[in-house]
Coordinates of C-alpha atoms in Angstrom, one line a residue:
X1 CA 13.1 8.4 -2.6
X2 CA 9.8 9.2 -4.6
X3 CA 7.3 9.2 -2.4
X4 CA 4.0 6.9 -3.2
X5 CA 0.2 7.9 -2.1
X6 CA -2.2 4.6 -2.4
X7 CA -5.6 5.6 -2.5
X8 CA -7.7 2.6 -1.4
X9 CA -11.9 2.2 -1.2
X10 CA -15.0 0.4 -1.8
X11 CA -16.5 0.7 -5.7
X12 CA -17.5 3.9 -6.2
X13 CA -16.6 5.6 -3.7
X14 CA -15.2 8.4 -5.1
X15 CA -11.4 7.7 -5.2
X16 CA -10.9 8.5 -9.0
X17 CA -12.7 12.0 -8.3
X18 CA -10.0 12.6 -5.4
X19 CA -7.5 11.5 -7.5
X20 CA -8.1 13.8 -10.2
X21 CA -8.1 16.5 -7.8
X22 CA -5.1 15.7 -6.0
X23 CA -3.3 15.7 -9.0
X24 CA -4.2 19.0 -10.4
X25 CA -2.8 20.4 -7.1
X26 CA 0.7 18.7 -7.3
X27 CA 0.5 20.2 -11.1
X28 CA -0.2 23.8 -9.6
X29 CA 2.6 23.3 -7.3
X30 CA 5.2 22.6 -10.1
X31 CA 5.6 19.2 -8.7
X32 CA 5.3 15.9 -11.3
X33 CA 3.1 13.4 -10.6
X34 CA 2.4 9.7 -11.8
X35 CA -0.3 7.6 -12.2
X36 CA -0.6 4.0 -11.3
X37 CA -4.6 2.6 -12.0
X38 CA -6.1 -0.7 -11.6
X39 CA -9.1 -1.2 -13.0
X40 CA -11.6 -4.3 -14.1
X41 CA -12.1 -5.6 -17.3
X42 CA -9.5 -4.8 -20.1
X43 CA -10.8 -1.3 -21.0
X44 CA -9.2 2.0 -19.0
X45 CA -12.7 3.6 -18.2
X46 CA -11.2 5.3 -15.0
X47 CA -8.1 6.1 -16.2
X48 CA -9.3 7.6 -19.6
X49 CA -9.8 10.7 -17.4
X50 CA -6.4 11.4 -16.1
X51 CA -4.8 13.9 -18.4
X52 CA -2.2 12.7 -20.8
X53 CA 0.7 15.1 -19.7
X54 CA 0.4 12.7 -16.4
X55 CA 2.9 9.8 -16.5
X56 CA 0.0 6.6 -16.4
X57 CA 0.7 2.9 -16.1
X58 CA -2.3 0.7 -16.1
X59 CA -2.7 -2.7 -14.2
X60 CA -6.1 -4.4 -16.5
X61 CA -8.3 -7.6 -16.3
X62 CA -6.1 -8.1 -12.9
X63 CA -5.8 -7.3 -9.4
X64 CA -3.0 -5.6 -7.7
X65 CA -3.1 -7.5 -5.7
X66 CA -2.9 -11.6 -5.1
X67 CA -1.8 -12.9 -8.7
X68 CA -1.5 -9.4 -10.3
X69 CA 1.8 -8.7 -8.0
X70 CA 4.0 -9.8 -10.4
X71 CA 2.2 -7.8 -13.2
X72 CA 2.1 -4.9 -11.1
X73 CA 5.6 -4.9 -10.2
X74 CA 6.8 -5.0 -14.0
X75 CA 4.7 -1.7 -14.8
X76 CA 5.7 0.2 -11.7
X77 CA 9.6 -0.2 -12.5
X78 CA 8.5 0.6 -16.2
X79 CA 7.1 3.9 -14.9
X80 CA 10.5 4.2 -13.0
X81 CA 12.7 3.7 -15.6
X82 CA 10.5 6.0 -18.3
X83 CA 9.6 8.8 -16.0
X84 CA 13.2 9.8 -13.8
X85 CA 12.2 12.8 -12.8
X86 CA 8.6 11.9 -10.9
X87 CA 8.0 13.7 -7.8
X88 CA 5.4 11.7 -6.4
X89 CA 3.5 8.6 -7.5
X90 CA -0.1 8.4 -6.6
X91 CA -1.6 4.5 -7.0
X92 CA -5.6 4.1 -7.3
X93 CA -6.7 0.6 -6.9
X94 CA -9.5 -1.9 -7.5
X95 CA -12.3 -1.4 -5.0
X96 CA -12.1 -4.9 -4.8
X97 CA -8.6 -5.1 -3.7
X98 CA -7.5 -5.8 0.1
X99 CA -5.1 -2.6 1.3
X100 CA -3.0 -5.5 2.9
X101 CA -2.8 -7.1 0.1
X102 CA -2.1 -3.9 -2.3
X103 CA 1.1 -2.8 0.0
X104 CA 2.6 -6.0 -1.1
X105 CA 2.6 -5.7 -4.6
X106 CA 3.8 -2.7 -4.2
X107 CA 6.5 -3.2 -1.9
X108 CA 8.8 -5.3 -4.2
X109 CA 12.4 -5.6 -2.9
X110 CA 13.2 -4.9 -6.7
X111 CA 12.5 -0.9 -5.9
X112 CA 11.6 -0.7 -1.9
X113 CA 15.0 1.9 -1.6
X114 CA 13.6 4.1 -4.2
X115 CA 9.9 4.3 -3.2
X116 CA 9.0 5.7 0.0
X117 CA 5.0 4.7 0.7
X118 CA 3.5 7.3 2.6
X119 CA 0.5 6.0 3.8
X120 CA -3.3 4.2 2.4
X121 CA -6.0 7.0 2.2
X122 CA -9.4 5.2 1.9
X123 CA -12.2 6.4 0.5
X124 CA -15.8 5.7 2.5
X125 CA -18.9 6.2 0.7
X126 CA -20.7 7.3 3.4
X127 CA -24.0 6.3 2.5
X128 CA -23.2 2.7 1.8
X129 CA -21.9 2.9 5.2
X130 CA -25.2 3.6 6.2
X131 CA -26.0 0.7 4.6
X132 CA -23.5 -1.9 4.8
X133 CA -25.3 -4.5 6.2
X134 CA -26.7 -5.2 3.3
X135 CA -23.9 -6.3 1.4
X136 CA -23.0 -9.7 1.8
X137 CA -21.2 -11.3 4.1
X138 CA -17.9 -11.4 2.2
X139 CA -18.2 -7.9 0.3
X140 CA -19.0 -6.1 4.0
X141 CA -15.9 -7.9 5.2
X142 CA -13.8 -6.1 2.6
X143 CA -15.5 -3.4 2.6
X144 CA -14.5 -2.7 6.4
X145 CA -10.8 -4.2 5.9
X146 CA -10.1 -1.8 3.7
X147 CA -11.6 0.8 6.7
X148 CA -10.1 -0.8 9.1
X149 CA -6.1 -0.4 7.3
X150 CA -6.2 3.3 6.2
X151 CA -4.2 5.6 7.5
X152 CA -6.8 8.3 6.8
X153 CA -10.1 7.9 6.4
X154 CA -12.3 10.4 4.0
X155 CA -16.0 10.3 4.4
X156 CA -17.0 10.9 1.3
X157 CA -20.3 12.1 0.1
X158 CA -20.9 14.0 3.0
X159 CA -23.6 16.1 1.0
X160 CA -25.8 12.9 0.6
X161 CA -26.2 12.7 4.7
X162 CA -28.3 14.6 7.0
X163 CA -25.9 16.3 9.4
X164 CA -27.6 13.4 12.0
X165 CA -26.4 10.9 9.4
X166 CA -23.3 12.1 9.1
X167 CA -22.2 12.6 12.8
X168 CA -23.3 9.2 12.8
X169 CA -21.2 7.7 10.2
X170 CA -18.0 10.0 11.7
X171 CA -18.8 8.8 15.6
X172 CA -18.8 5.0 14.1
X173 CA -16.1 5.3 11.8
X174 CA -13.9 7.1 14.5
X175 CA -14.8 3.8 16.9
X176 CA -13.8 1.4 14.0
X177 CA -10.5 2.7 13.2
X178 CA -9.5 4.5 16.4
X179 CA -6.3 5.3 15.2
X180 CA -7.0 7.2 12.0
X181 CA -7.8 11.1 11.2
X182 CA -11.9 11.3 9.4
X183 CA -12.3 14.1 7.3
X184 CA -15.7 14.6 5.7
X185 CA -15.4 15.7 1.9
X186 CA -18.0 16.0 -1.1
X187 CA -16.7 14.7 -4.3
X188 CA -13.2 13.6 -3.1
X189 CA -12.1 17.3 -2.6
X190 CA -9.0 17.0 -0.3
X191 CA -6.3 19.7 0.1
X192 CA -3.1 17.3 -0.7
X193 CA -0.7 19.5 1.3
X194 CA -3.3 18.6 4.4
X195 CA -3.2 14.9 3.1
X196 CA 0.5 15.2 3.3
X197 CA 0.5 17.1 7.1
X198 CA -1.2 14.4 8.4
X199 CA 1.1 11.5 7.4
X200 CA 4.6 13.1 7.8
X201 CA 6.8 11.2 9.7
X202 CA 10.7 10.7 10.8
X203 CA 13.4 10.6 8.0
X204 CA 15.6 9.2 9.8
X205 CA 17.3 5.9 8.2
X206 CA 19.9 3.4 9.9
X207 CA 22.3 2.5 7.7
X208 CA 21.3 -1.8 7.5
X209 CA 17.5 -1.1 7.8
X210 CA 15.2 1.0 7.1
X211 CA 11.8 1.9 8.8
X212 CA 9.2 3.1 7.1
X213 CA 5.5 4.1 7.8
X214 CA 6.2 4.5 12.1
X215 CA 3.3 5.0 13.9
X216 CA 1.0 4.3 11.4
X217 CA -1.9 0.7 11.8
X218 CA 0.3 -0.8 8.7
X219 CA 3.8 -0.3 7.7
X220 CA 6.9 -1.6 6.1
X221 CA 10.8 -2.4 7.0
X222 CA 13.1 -3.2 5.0
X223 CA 15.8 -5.6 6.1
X224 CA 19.0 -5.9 4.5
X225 CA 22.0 -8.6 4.7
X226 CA 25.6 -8.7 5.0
X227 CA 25.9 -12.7 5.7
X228 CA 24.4 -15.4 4.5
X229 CA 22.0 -17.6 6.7
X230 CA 20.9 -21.5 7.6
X231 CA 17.8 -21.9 6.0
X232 CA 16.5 -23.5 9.1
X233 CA 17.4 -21.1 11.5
X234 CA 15.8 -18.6 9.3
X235 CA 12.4 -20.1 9.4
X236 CA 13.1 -20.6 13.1
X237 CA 13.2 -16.7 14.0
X238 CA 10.2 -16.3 11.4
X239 CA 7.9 -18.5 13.5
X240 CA 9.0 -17.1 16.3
X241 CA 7.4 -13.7 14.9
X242 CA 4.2 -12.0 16.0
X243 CA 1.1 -12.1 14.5
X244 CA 1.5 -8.7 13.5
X245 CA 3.5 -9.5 11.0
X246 CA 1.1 -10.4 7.6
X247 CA 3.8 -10.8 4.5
X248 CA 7.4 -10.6 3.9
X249 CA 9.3 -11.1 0.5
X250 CA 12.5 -10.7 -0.7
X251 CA 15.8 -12.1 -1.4
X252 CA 17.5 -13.8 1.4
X253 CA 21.3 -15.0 1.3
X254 CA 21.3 -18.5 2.1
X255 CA 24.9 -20.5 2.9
X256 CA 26.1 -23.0 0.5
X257 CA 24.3 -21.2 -2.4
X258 CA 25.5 -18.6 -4.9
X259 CA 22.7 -16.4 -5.4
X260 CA 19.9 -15.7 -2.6
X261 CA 16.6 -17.3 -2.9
X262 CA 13.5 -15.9 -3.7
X263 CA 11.7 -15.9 0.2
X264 CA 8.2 -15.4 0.6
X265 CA 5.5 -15.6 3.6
X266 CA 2.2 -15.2 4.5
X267 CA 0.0 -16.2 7.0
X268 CA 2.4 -18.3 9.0
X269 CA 3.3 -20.1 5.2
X270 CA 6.6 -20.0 3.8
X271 CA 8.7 -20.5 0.3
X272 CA 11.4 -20.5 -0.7
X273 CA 12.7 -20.5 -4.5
X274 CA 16.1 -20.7 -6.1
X275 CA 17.1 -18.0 -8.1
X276 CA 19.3 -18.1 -11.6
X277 CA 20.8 -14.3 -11.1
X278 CA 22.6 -12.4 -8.5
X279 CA 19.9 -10.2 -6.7
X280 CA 20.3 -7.6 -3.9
X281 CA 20.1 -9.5 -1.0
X282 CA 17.2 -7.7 1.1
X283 CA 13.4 -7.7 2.9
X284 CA 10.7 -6.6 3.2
X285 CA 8.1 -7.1 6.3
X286 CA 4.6 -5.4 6.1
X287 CA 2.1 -5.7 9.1
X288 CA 1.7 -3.6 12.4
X289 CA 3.9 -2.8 15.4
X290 CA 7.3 -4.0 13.3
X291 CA 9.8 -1.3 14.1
X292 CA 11.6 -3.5 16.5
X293 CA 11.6 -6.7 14.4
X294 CA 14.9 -7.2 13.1
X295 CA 17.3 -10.7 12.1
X296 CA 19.6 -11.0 14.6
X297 CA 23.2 -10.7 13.4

């Protein structure tokens, strides 16, 4: 299992700076990491300062998210295939994309046994904090999703804050996300192997599922099958899940048919689509509170 840091954040907010950082700390520690960027437009700005020894696969003109899954799922399992030996892979996106949103894309059933996420650390500009209610309506909504999802929450900029301004920002953060470490950091400077402390969690796998992310506001499971199913009752047990429950994909076994179909849902939609190959039939269910979710046998 390689395991996979996603470091999430408004524009500007200092994620390519921590980035950076964290990555000349897995170099001193003999470790290897990769690089997967998502940036606007079709020129790599950001990702012209990661240093070419780094593995690097770039997501352009596209979101991770939304329509760009697809895209961003062929260049992960590139950097899989051309890069065997990676010890960690570290995922910057858009500051425009939702963390929701960014876990699916990279949660593909194609490579969920190989990658182990770890958790979303989001970036805060701290000042624009300060200020967010003057962003617009939309823009502040993301900008406090993407707060609200992390798994640890940085305060950046802490140098641009009075120490009022910045107890401030920490007091409201810490009542917005009650559930999240704040640390306060200037320039994105984070000790990774403090990054790492704070997100450990159990090893321990089952042998037909796997749990991922416990404890934390938004996590995975992966659920695998051994029989096929009726397509209805299928649908029945997924409408019969909680609302904590945002997106599932995967490749579900479905009687009567040779190969399983292509299953995907979101926000109480489902679809279904035939596939032409024989794929491993298997799950995967992102959202909050999900350990004890599983298809009954």
């Amino acid at each position: 299992m390689i395991d996979v840091y996603l470091f999430s954040g408004f524009l500007g907010s200092g994620k390519t700076s921590l980035l950076l950082n964290v990555i000349k700390q897995l170099k001193e520690e003999n470790k290897k990491p990769a690089v997967f960027m998502n940036e606007f437009g079709d020129l790599p700005v950001d990702s012209k300062a990661v240093e070419g020894e780094v593995p690097l696969k770039e997501l352009l003109d596209g979101c991770i998210c939304c329509s760009g899954a697809e895209k961003t799922e062929a260049q992960l399992q590139g950097l899989l295939l051309e890069n065997e030996d990676v010890d960690v892979i570290l995922i910057e996106t858009t500051g425009a994309a939702h963390p929701v949103e960014a876990l699916d894309a990279v949660y593909s059933p194609l490579f969920a046994d190989r990658l182990q996420v770890k958790g979303i650390v989001t970036v805060v500009d701290s000042k624009l904090w300060l200020n967010r209610n003057q962003l617009s309506p939309r823009i502040r909504a993301l900008f406090m999703e993407q707060i609200k999802h992390a798994h640890i929450l940085l305060a950046n900029k802490a140098d641009l804050l009075t120490d009022e301004e910045l107890a401030n920002v920490t007091m409201e953060l810490s009542h917005f996300n009650t559930t999240v470490p704040i640390i306060q950091t200037i320039n994105g400077k984070m000790s990774f192997a403090h990054i790492e402390k704070m997100l450990q969690r159990p090893k321990d796998k089952v042998t037909k599922e796997i749990v991922t992310g416990a404890g934390l506001p938004l996590s995975s499971k992966l659920i695998t099958f051994t029989d096929s199913v009726e397509m209805e009752a299928f649908e029945n047990w997924v409408k019969c899940l909680p609302d904590t429950v945002y997106r599932m994909k995967g490749f579900v076994p479905v009687k009567g048919t040779k190969n399983p179909y292509l299953f995907q849902y979101a926000y109480g939609m489902v679809h279904w689509m035939p596939e032409y190959i024989q794929m491993e039939p298997r799950l995967v269910i992102i959202g909050e509170n999900i350990d004890d979710i599983h298809y009954p046998k």
